[in-house]
Coordinates of C-alpha atoms and ligand atoms in Angstrom, one line a residue:
M293 CA 23.2 -47.3 -10.2
A294 CA 25.8 -47.4 -7.0
L295 CA 29.2 -47.1 -8.0
D296 CA 31.1 -50.3 -7.1
A297 CA 33.2 -50.3 -4.0
D298 CA 36.7 -50.1 -5.9
I299 CA 35.7 -47.6 -8.4
K300 CA 34.5 -45.4 -5.1
A301 CA 37.3 -46.0 -3.1
Q302 CA 39.6 -44.4 -6.0
L303 CA 37.0 -41.6 -6.6
N304 CA 37.8 -40.8 -2.7
Q305 CA 41.3 -40.6 -2.9
Y306 CA 41.1 -38.4 -6.7
L307 CA 38.3 -36.5 -5.2
Q308 CA 40.7 -35.3 -1.7
L309 CA 42.8 -33.5 -4.8
L310 CA 40.3 -30.8 -5.6
E311 CA 41.3 -27.4 -5.2
G312 CA 38.1 -25.8 -5.5
E313 CA 34.3 -25.7 -6.0
V314 CA 32.9 -27.5 -9.0
R315 CA 29.3 -26.7 -9.9
I316 CA 27.7 -29.5 -11.9
K317 CA 24.5 -28.5 -13.7
A318 CA 22.5 -31.8 -14.6
S319 CA 19.6 -32.2 -17.6
A320 CA 18.5 -35.2 -16.8
G321 CA 14.9 -36.8 -17.8
T322 CA 12.4 -39.8 -16.3
D323 CA 14.8 -42.3 -18.6
D324 CA 17.5 -45.5 -17.1
V325 CA 20.2 -43.4 -18.4
S326 CA 19.3 -40.3 -16.6
H327 CA 18.3 -42.4 -13.4
E328 CA 21.8 -43.6 -13.5
M329 CA 23.4 -40.6 -14.1
M330 CA 21.8 -39.0 -11.7
S331 CA 23.0 -41.4 -9.1
L332 CA 26.6 -41.0 -9.9
L333 CA 26.3 -37.3 -9.8
N334 CA 24.8 -37.4 -6.5
E335 CA 27.5 -39.9 -5.0
L336 CA 30.1 -37.4 -6.5
A337 CA 28.3 -34.6 -4.4
E338 CA 27.7 -36.9 -1.1
M339 CA 31.6 -37.8 -1.4
S340 CA 32.6 -34.3 -1.8
G341 CA 31.5 -31.0 0.2
R342 CA 33.4 -29.0 -2.9
I343 CA 30.6 -30.6 -5.2
T344 CA 27.4 -29.2 -6.0
V345 CA 24.6 -30.6 -8.3
E346 CA 22.2 -28.5 -9.7
P347 CA 19.7 -29.2 -12.5
A348 CA 19.6 -27.7 -15.9
V349 CA 18.3 -27.3 -19.4
L350 CA 21.1 -28.8 -21.7
E351 CA 21.5 -29.4 -25.1
R352 CA 21.0 -32.8 -24.9
T353 CA 19.2 -35.2 -21.8
P354 CA 20.6 -36.8 -20.0
S355 CA 24.0 -34.4 -19.9
F356 CA 25.8 -32.4 -17.1
S357 CA 28.3 -29.9 -17.6
V358 CA 31.2 -29.3 -15.0
N359 CA 31.7 -25.5 -14.1
R360 CA 33.7 -23.1 -11.8
P361 CA 31.4 -21.6 -9.2
D362 CA 31.7 -18.5 -11.2
A363 CA 32.1 -19.7 -14.9
E364 CA 31.0 -22.0 -17.4
T365 CA 33.8 -24.2 -18.8
G366 CA 32.2 -25.7 -21.7
I367 CA 32.7 -28.9 -20.3
V368 CA 29.6 -31.3 -20.9
F369 CA 29.5 -35.4 -20.4
A370 CA 26.5 -36.5 -22.4
G371 CA 25.3 -40.1 -21.4
I372 CA 27.7 -41.5 -18.0
P373 CA 31.4 -41.3 -18.4
L374 CA 32.5 -44.8 -16.9
G375 CA 34.5 -47.2 -18.7
H376 CA 37.5 -45.7 -20.1
E377 CA 36.3 -42.8 -19.7
F378 CA 35.9 -42.7 -15.7
T379 CA 39.5 -41.0 -16.0
S380 CA 38.2 -38.3 -18.5
L381 CA 35.8 -37.4 -15.4
V382 CA 38.0 -37.4 -12.5
L383 CA 40.7 -35.0 -14.7
A384 CA 37.5 -32.7 -15.6
L385 CA 36.5 -32.1 -12.5
L386 CA 40.3 -31.7 -10.7
Q387 CA 41.2 -29.3 -13.7
V388 CA 37.6 -27.1 -13.0
S389 CA 38.5 -27.3 -9.2
G390 CA 42.3 -25.5 -10.6
R391 CA 44.5 -28.2 -10.2
A392 CA 47.1 -27.4 -12.7
P393 CA 46.7 -30.0 -15.9
K394 CA 50.1 -31.9 -16.8
A395 CA 50.8 -30.4 -19.9
E396 CA 53.7 -29.0 -21.4
Q397 CA 53.7 -25.1 -20.8
S398 CA 54.4 -24.7 -24.7
V399 CA 50.9 -26.7 -24.9
I400 CA 49.6 -24.4 -22.5
D401 CA 50.4 -21.2 -24.4
S402 CA 49.0 -22.7 -27.6
I403 CA 45.8 -23.3 -26.1
K404 CA 45.8 -20.1 -24.5
A405 CA 46.6 -18.6 -27.8
L406 CA 43.8 -19.9 -29.4
K407 CA 41.1 -17.2 -31.0
G408 CA 38.0 -17.4 -31.9
D409 CA 35.1 -19.8 -31.2
Y410 CA 35.5 -23.8 -31.0
R411 CA 32.5 -25.9 -30.0
F412 CA 33.8 -29.4 -30.5
E413 CA 31.4 -32.6 -29.9
T414 CA 33.2 -36.1 -30.0
Y415 CA 31.2 -39.1 -30.2
I416 CA 32.5 -42.2 -28.1
S417 CA 31.8 -45.5 -26.6
L418 CA 32.8 -46.4 -23.3
S419 CA 35.1 -49.5 -24.4
C420 CA 37.3 -47.6 -26.7
H421 CA 40.8 -46.9 -25.8
N422 CA 41.5 -44.5 -27.9
C423 CA 38.7 -42.1 -26.6
P424 CA 39.9 -40.7 -23.4
D425 CA 42.7 -39.3 -25.1
V426 CA 40.7 -37.5 -27.4
V427 CA 38.3 -36.4 -24.5
Q428 CA 41.4 -35.3 -22.3
A429 CA 42.4 -33.4 -24.5
L430 CA 38.9 -31.3 -25.9
N431 CA 38.4 -30.9 -22.1
L432 CA 41.7 -29.4 -21.8
M433 CA 41.5 -26.9 -24.2
S434 CA 37.9 -26.1 -22.6
V435 CA 39.4 -25.2 -18.9
L436 CA 41.9 -23.3 -20.3
N437 CA 40.3 -21.3 -23.1
P438 CA 37.0 -20.0 -22.5
G439 CA 36.3 -19.7 -26.6
V440 CA 36.5 -23.8 -26.4
S441 CA 33.2 -25.9 -25.3
H442 CA 33.1 -29.9 -25.7
T443 CA 30.7 -32.4 -25.6
M444 CA 31.4 -36.1 -25.1
I445 CA 28.6 -38.2 -26.1
D446 CA 28.3 -41.8 -25.1
G447 CA 27.3 -42.9 -28.9
A448 CA 24.9 -46.2 -26.8
A449 CA 22.9 -43.2 -25.0
F450 CA 22.3 -40.9 -28.3
K451 CA 21.9 -43.9 -30.5
N452 CA 19.7 -41.6 -32.8
E453 CA 21.7 -39.1 -33.0
V454 CA 24.6 -41.5 -34.1
E455 CA 22.6 -42.9 -36.6
S456 CA 21.7 -39.2 -38.3
K457 CA 25.1 -38.5 -38.6
N458 CA 26.4 -41.7 -39.8
V459 CA 28.8 -42.4 -37.1
M460 CA 30.4 -45.4 -37.7
A461 CA 34.3 -44.7 -35.9
V462 CA 34.8 -43.5 -32.7
P463 CA 36.1 -41.3 -31.5
S464 CA 34.7 -38.7 -34.0
V465 CA 35.1 -35.1 -33.6
Y466 CA 32.7 -32.7 -34.8
L467 CA 34.0 -29.1 -34.5
N468 CA 31.3 -26.0 -35.1
G469 CA 28.8 -28.7 -36.2
E470 CA 31.0 -30.1 -38.8
F471 CA 33.2 -33.6 -39.2
F472 CA 36.6 -32.4 -37.9
A473 CA 38.7 -35.9 -37.5
S474 CA 38.4 -39.4 -36.1
G475 CA 40.7 -42.1 -34.3
R476 CA 43.3 -41.3 -31.7
M477 CA 44.5 -37.5 -31.1
T478 CA 47.1 -36.0 -28.8
V479 CA 46.1 -32.2 -27.9
E480 CA 49.4 -31.3 -30.3
E481 CA 47.9 -33.0 -32.9
I482 CA 44.6 -31.1 -32.6
L483 CA 46.6 -28.0 -32.4
A484 CA 48.3 -28.8 -35.5
K485 CA 45.0 -29.4 -37.1
L486 CA 43.9 -25.6 -36.3
G487 CA 46.6 -24.7 -37.9
S488 CA 49.4 -23.8 -34.5
T489 CA 52.0 -26.1 -35.7
A490 CA 56.1 -25.1 -36.1
D491 CA 56.8 -24.2 -39.9
A492 CA 60.1 -24.3 -41.5
S493 CA 61.3 -20.8 -40.4
D494 CA 61.7 -23.0 -36.4
F495 CA 64.0 -25.2 -37.9
S496 CA 66.2 -22.9 -40.0
D497 CA 68.7 -22.2 -37.1
K498 CA 69.4 -26.1 -36.0
E499 CA 72.8 -27.2 -36.0
P500 CA 73.7 -30.5 -38.2
F501 CA 73.2 -33.3 -35.9
D502 CA 75.5 -36.1 -35.4
V503 CA 72.7 -38.8 -35.5
L504 CA 68.8 -37.6 -36.6
V505 CA 66.4 -40.4 -35.8
V506 CA 63.1 -40.6 -38.0
G507 CA 60.8 -42.1 -36.3
G508 CA 59.6 -41.9 -32.6
G509 CA 58.1 -45.3 -31.9
P510 CA 59.8 -48.3 -30.1
A511 CA 62.9 -48.4 -32.2
G512 CA 62.9 -44.6 -32.2
A513 CA 62.9 -43.9 -29.1
S514 CA 65.2 -46.8 -28.5
A515 CA 68.0 -45.4 -31.1
A516 CA 67.7 -41.9 -29.4
I517 CA 68.0 -43.2 -25.6
Y518 CA 71.5 -45.2 -27.2
A519 CA 72.8 -42.3 -29.2
A520 CA 72.0 -39.3 -26.4
R521 CA 73.8 -42.0 -23.6
K522 CA 77.2 -41.4 -26.1
G523 CA 76.8 -37.7 -25.9
I524 CA 76.5 -36.8 -29.2
R525 CA 74.0 -34.5 -30.7
T526 CA 70.8 -36.0 -31.0
G527 CA 67.9 -35.2 -32.8
V528 CA 64.2 -37.0 -33.5
V529 CA 61.4 -36.4 -35.7
A530 CA 58.6 -38.3 -35.8
E531 CA 54.8 -37.9 -37.2
R532 CA 53.5 -39.5 -33.9
F533 CA 55.0 -40.2 -30.8
G534 CA 55.0 -43.4 -29.7
G535 CA 53.6 -45.1 -33.1
Q536 CA 51.5 -48.5 -33.6
V537 CA 52.3 -48.9 -29.3
N538 CA 49.1 -46.0 -30.0
D539 CA 47.1 -48.2 -30.9
T540 CA 47.5 -51.5 -29.2
V541 CA 45.7 -52.3 -26.2
G542 CA 47.1 -55.0 -23.8
I543 CA 50.9 -55.6 -24.2
E544 CA 51.8 -59.0 -22.5
N545 CA 54.7 -59.7 -24.0
F546 CA 57.1 -57.1 -23.5
I547 CA 59.7 -59.2 -21.4
S548 CA 59.8 -57.9 -17.6
V549 CA 56.7 -56.3 -17.5
K550 CA 53.8 -58.5 -17.3
Y551 CA 50.9 -56.7 -18.3
T552 CA 50.9 -53.0 -19.6
E553 CA 49.3 -51.0 -21.9
G554 CA 50.0 -49.1 -25.2
P555 CA 49.2 -45.5 -24.4
K556 CA 51.2 -46.3 -21.1
L557 CA 54.1 -47.7 -23.1
A558 CA 54.5 -44.7 -25.3
A559 CA 54.1 -42.2 -22.7
S560 CA 56.4 -43.9 -20.8
L561 CA 58.6 -43.7 -24.3
E562 CA 58.5 -39.9 -24.5
E563 CA 59.3 -40.0 -20.9
H564 CA 62.7 -41.5 -21.4
V565 CA 63.9 -40.0 -24.1
K566 CA 63.4 -36.4 -22.5
E567 CA 65.3 -37.7 -19.8
Y568 CA 68.4 -37.1 -22.2
E569 CA 69.5 -34.0 -24.6
V570 CA 67.7 -35.2 -27.7
D571 CA 65.8 -32.2 -29.7
I572 CA 62.5 -34.1 -30.4
M573 CA 60.5 -32.6 -33.3
K574 CA 56.6 -33.7 -33.0
L575 CA 54.2 -33.7 -35.9
Q576 CA 56.5 -33.5 -38.6
R577 CA 57.0 -35.8 -41.5
A578 CA 59.8 -36.3 -43.1
V579 CA 59.2 -36.9 -47.1
R580 CA 63.1 -36.7 -48.7
L581 CA 66.3 -38.5 -47.7
E582 CA 69.6 -37.2 -49.6
K583 CA 73.3 -37.5 -48.9
K584 CA 75.7 -35.0 -49.4
D585 CA 78.7 -34.0 -47.4
L586 CA 76.3 -34.6 -44.6
I587 CA 72.6 -36.6 -45.0
E588 CA 69.5 -34.4 -45.4
V589 CA 66.3 -34.8 -44.1
E590 CA 63.4 -32.5 -45.6
L591 CA 60.6 -32.2 -43.5
E592 CA 56.8 -31.7 -45.3
N593 CA 56.9 -28.2 -44.0
G594 CA 60.1 -27.4 -46.3
A595 CA 62.6 -27.1 -43.6
V596 CA 65.9 -29.2 -44.1
L597 CA 67.8 -31.1 -41.2
K598 CA 71.4 -32.3 -41.7
S599 CA 73.0 -34.9 -39.8
K600 CA 76.6 -37.2 -39.8
T601 CA 74.1 -40.1 -39.5
V602 CA 70.5 -41.0 -40.1
I603 CA 68.9 -43.9 -38.3
L604 CA 65.4 -44.5 -40.0
S605 CA 62.5 -46.0 -37.8
T606 CA 59.5 -45.2 -39.7
G607 CA 57.4 -48.0 -38.4
A608 CA 54.4 -49.1 -40.5
R609 CA 51.1 -48.9 -41.1
W610 CA 47.4 -51.0 -41.5
R611 CA 47.6 -52.4 -44.9
N612 CA 44.2 -51.4 -46.8
V613 CA 42.3 -53.7 -49.0
G614 CA 42.5 -51.2 -52.1
V615 CA 39.2 -52.4 -53.4
P616 CA 36.4 -49.6 -54.9
G617 CA 34.2 -48.6 -51.5
E618 CA 37.1 -48.8 -49.0
E619 CA 38.1 -44.7 -49.3
Q620 CA 34.9 -43.7 -49.8
F621 CA 33.4 -45.7 -46.7
K622 CA 36.4 -44.9 -44.1
N623 CA 34.4 -44.5 -40.8
K624 CA 31.2 -44.9 -42.6
G625 CA 31.4 -48.8 -42.4
V626 CA 35.2 -49.3 -43.1
A627 CA 37.1 -49.7 -39.6
Y628 CA 40.2 -50.7 -39.0
C629 CA 40.2 -51.2 -35.0
P630 CA 37.6 -53.6 -33.4
H631 CA 38.0 -52.7 -30.2
C632 CA 37.4 -49.2 -30.6
D633 CA 34.7 -49.6 -33.6
G634 CA 33.1 -53.0 -32.7
P635 CA 30.2 -51.6 -30.1
L636 CA 29.2 -48.9 -33.1
F637 CA 28.0 -52.2 -34.8
A638 CA 26.2 -54.1 -32.0
G639 CA 23.4 -56.4 -33.3
K640 CA 24.4 -55.7 -37.1
H641 CA 26.4 -58.0 -39.8
V642 CA 29.5 -57.2 -40.1
A643 CA 32.5 -58.9 -42.2
V644 CA 36.2 -59.2 -41.1
I645 CA 38.9 -58.8 -44.3
G646 CA 41.9 -61.5 -43.5
G647 CA 42.3 -64.9 -41.8
G648 CA 45.0 -64.3 -39.9
N649 CA 45.8 -64.1 -36.0
S650 CA 44.6 -60.4 -36.2
G651 CA 41.7 -61.0 -38.3
I652 CA 40.7 -63.9 -36.2
E653 CA 41.1 -61.9 -33.1
A654 CA 39.4 -59.4 -34.6
A655 CA 36.2 -61.8 -35.4
I656 CA 36.3 -63.7 -32.2
D657 CA 35.9 -60.2 -30.4
L658 CA 33.3 -58.8 -32.9
A659 CA 31.2 -61.8 -32.7
G660 CA 30.6 -61.2 -28.8
I661 CA 29.0 -57.7 -29.6
V662 CA 27.6 -58.0 -33.2
K663 CA 25.0 -60.1 -35.0
H664 CA 27.3 -61.5 -37.2
V665 CA 30.3 -62.1 -38.4
T666 CA 31.3 -63.3 -42.1
V667 CA 35.3 -63.7 -42.3
L668 CA 36.6 -63.4 -46.0
E669 CA 40.0 -65.0 -46.1
F670 CA 41.7 -64.9 -50.0
L671 CA 43.4 -68.4 -49.3
P672 CA 42.4 -71.4 -49.2
E673 CA 43.1 -71.9 -45.6
L674 CA 43.0 -69.5 -42.8
K675 CA 46.4 -68.4 -41.2
A676 CA 45.4 -67.9 -37.7
D677 CA 47.2 -70.0 -35.1
S678 CA 45.4 -73.2 -34.0
V679 CA 43.4 -72.2 -31.3
L680 CA 42.3 -69.2 -32.7
Q681 CA 40.5 -70.8 -34.9
E682 CA 38.9 -73.5 -32.7
R683 CA 37.7 -70.3 -30.9
L684 CA 36.1 -69.1 -34.0
Y685 CA 34.6 -72.4 -34.9
S686 CA 32.8 -72.7 -32.0
L687 CA 31.0 -69.6 -32.1
P688 CA 27.2 -69.5 -33.8
N689 CA 27.1 -66.0 -35.8
V690 CA 30.3 -66.4 -37.7
T691 CA 30.9 -67.4 -41.2
V692 CA 34.2 -68.4 -42.6
L693 CA 34.4 -67.7 -46.4
K694 CA 38.0 -69.2 -47.8
N695 CA 39.5 -68.8 -51.2
V696 CA 37.5 -65.3 -51.6
Q697 CA 38.7 -62.3 -52.9
T698 CA 37.0 -59.1 -51.9
K699 CA 35.8 -57.0 -55.0
E700 CA 34.1 -54.0 -53.5
I701 CA 32.5 -52.3 -50.8
T702 CA 29.3 -50.9 -51.6
G703 CA 26.9 -48.5 -50.3
T704 CA 25.9 -44.7 -50.6
D705 CA 26.4 -42.9 -48.1
K706 CA 27.5 -45.8 -45.8
V707 CA 28.4 -49.0 -46.4
D708 CA 25.7 -51.6 -47.1
G709 CA 27.4 -54.6 -48.4
I710 CA 30.5 -56.2 -50.0
T711 CA 30.5 -57.6 -53.6
Y712 CA 33.6 -61.0 -53.6
V713 CA 34.6 -63.4 -56.1
E714 CA 35.1 -67.0 -55.8
R715 CA 38.6 -68.1 -56.4
D716 CA 38.0 -71.5 -57.9
T717 CA 34.5 -71.0 -59.9
G718 CA 34.9 -67.2 -60.6
A719 CA 31.5 -66.9 -59.5
E720 CA 30.9 -63.1 -58.1
Q721 CA 28.9 -62.7 -54.7
H722 CA 27.1 -60.0 -52.7
I723 CA 26.7 -59.8 -48.8
N724 CA 24.1 -57.2 -47.4
L725 CA 25.9 -56.0 -44.4
E726 CA 26.8 -52.6 -42.5
G727 CA 30.6 -52.8 -41.3
V728 CA 33.5 -53.8 -43.0
F729 CA 36.8 -54.6 -40.5
V730 CA 40.2 -54.8 -42.6
Q731 CA 42.8 -56.8 -41.1
I732 CA 45.5 -57.7 -43.2
G733 CA 48.6 -56.5 -42.0
L734 CA 51.3 -53.9 -42.1
V735 CA 52.9 -52.3 -44.7
P736 CA 56.0 -50.5 -44.0
N737 CA 56.0 -46.6 -43.7
T738 CA 58.9 -46.3 -46.4
D739 CA 57.2 -44.7 -49.9
W740 CA 59.1 -41.4 -49.2
L741 CA 62.4 -43.1 -49.5
A742 CA 61.6 -44.4 -52.9
D743 CA 64.7 -45.5 -54.8
S744 CA 67.3 -43.3 -52.5
L745 CA 68.1 -46.8 -50.9
D746 CA 67.7 -50.5 -51.4
R747 CA 64.3 -52.0 -50.5
T748 CA 62.5 -55.2 -50.6
R749 CA 59.7 -56.2 -53.1
F750 CA 57.4 -55.6 -50.4
G751 CA 59.0 -51.7 -49.8
E752 CA 60.8 -52.7 -46.1
I753 CA 64.1 -51.3 -45.7
I754 CA 67.5 -53.4 -45.7
V755 CA 70.0 -54.0 -43.5
D756 CA 72.6 -55.4 -42.4
N757 CA 73.6 -56.9 -38.8
H758 CA 75.0 -53.6 -37.5
G759 CA 71.8 -51.8 -38.6
A760 CA 73.2 -50.4 -41.9
T761 CA 71.1 -49.7 -45.2
S762 CA 73.0 -49.5 -48.1
I763 CA 74.0 -45.7 -48.0
P764 CA 76.7 -45.4 -45.7
G765 CA 75.8 -43.4 -42.5
V766 CA 72.0 -43.9 -43.0
F767 CA 70.9 -46.9 -40.5
A768 CA 67.6 -48.3 -40.2
A769 CA 65.5 -50.6 -37.3
G770 CA 62.5 -51.4 -36.5
D771 CA 59.1 -52.6 -38.6
C772 CA 60.3 -50.5 -41.7
T773 CA 63.3 -53.3 -42.2
N774 CA 63.4 -56.4 -43.0
S775 CA 63.2 -58.0 -39.7
P776 CA 61.4 -61.1 -40.2
Y777 CA 59.7 -60.3 -36.9
K778 CA 57.9 -57.2 -36.1
Q779 CA 57.4 -56.7 -32.1
I780 CA 58.0 -53.8 -29.7
I781 CA 60.9 -55.8 -27.8
I782 CA 62.6 -56.7 -31.5
S783 CA 62.3 -52.9 -32.7
M784 CA 63.9 -51.7 -29.4
G785 CA 66.9 -54.1 -29.8
S786 CA 67.4 -52.9 -33.1
G787 CA 67.2 -49.5 -32.8
A788 CA 69.9 -50.1 -29.9
T789 CA 71.9 -51.5 -32.4
A790 CA 71.6 -49.0 -35.2
A791 CA 72.2 -46.3 -32.7
L792 CA 75.6 -48.2 -32.0
G793 CA 76.2 -48.9 -35.3
A794 CA 75.8 -45.4 -36.4
F795 CA 78.1 -44.1 -33.1
D796 CA 80.7 -47.0 -34.3
Y797 CA 80.3 -45.2 -38.0
L798 CA 81.1 -41.8 -36.5
I799 CA 84.4 -42.9 -34.6
R800 CA 85.9 -44.4 -37.6
N801 CA 84.7 -41.5 -40.3
Ligands
FAD923 C1 47.3 -53.1 -32.7 C2 48.6 -53.7 -32.8 C3 48.8 -54.6 -31.6 C4 49.9 -55.0 -31.1 N1 50.5 -55.7 -30.1 C5 51.8 -56.3 -29.9 C6 52.4 -56.4 -28.7 O1 51.2 -56.6 -27.7 N2 53.5 -57.2 -28.6 C7 54.6 -56.4 -29.3 O2 55.6 -56.9 -29.0 N3 54.1 -55.9 -30.7 C8 53.1 -55.7 -31.0 N4 52.5 -54.8 -32.0 C9 53.9 -55.0 -32.9 C10 54.1 -53.2 -32.6 O3 53.8 -52.6 -32.0 C11 55.1 -52.9 -33.2 O4 56.1 -53.9 -33.8 C12 56.3 -51.4 -33.2 O5 55.2 -50.5 -32.9 C13 57.1 -51.1 -34.2 O6 57.9 -50.4 -33.8 P1 58.3 -49.1 -34.6 O7 59.3 -48.3 -33.8 O8 59.4 -50.2 -35.5 O9 57.4 -48.6 -35.8 P2 56.2 -48.0 -35.2 O10 55.6 -48.1 -33.6 O11 55.0 -48.0 -36.2 O12 56.6 -46.0 -35.2 C14 56.9 -45.5 -36.2 C15 57.7 -44.0 -35.6 O13 57.5 -43.3 -37.2 C16 57.0 -42.2 -37.7 N5 56.9 -42.1 -39.0 C17 56.4 -42.8 -39.9 N6 56.7 -42.1 -40.9 C18 57.6 -41.0 -40.9 C19 58.0 -40.0 -41.7 N7 57.8 -40.0 -43.0 N8 58.6 -38.5 -41.2 C20 58.7 -39.1 -39.6 N9 57.9 -39.7 -38.6 C21 57.7 -40.9 -39.4 C22 55.5 -42.8 -36.4 O14 54.7 -41.9 -36.4 C23 56.0 -43.0 -35.3 O15 56.6 -42.2 -34.3 C24 51.2 -54.6 -32.1 C25 50.9 -53.3 -33.5 C26 49.7 -53.4 -33.5 C27 49.1 -52.5 -34.8

């Protein structure tokens, strides 16, 4: 496989940045993927005198490890890291060569402090936009801690392994042979899962805030920046900084930016907030809100934060269909991200539940990869835009079932079918298939607020045009509110409104 001119030019530039020797050990066979892998590795060695390639016997063939001249790093790529994993390959080469990783010092210290043996394996697909973050985080941990090793495994090159382990969602991470986690994760989230996370005592000496923002998506980031620019004491508590933007591929309606990608926008949000004096408390989940003299927000770890005003911007999450089998077969055939997990169902029969825009977009996308797609819509008509419906109906391998109610997702150790009821006749039907993509919209992350403030019957926080809620001093913004439209730019605007509303409240009280 010859690299195309663009990739070669990019690689050439990156390889100039290598700071020391890199020893690649390659385990190759006589199969096509091995040939392609060896030609990629030989091209790398030709492009940089600092890279050497030598044959080796590794656990998987084809695969290669990326090492320092004097020590193995534990970083292995099984398959060919091109596509979305190209950056993972480049970063591994640079970091192994001695180039300092772009990570916060506290993260580097936490990685170095890990004790024990951590043998990570991550199953990926080259079209998965969520996978590189996980691969890069685990490679970084391998570079920094000799007790950590990490193998990236391309599911398409190791189909038997994927089948035998029933891997049906990527990225799927295994630790010391046991399932560890699935889906996009930052290095901080992985560290937290390994037990290296802040406890209540780390928050005990925090002075009350003027504005405490709960949620770190577009709304929360915007609220924090607007508040901090007023020179008032601002904090942000966020479970997953960036929010839903992390799960978005292309963004074309963020006005003034013609095209960007979710992870890039999420990183810019955080970078922008960090420009200001904002106390960012990541990987923390709020579980209770109570108005006393000050407003109290309790975190899952037991810490209680106090603030004169609070801005709730906890956004929304995928809505579950709530039928038997959904929980049981999550990542075993039940999926939510067609971009990520679609390739694992190549050549198979899948269903998409939901006939709105996201469902029909998913069905069109999947029809190009899988053998057959069945769309199940509860209503008598699809709700998607007509242009999407036209495209859907033009595809030969799609069946649309309208006016049907999903009853159960069936299977033993993985999905083997779906049972639905025809709503007009009451007749029950079953289809044998291997995957179910749930695309029925979003639900606001407001359950934790219970009856503490007024919400709509859908759980959305009711706000006025200053972003104020039913509790004086508590404001809300973004997808968790009763705003009729849920979009990035709208969330950002409402975050700004809520921050200005909170500031106004502070100067009047
Ligand atoms: C697949 C997909 C594609 C999309 N594409 C687009 C697009 O192209 N253009 C567009 O404009 N919009 C798009 N959207 C919608 C857009 O992402 C949302 O409208 C926007 O992210 C909402 O921002 P938010 O800050 O209100 O909430 P979110 O982005 O949901 O952020 C919520 C934040 O709150 C945190 N949080 C939640 N609960 C708690 C808790 N209890 N304690 C602490 N923190 C908590 C979360 O971790 C997160 O940090 C897309 C959404 C999805 C899912």
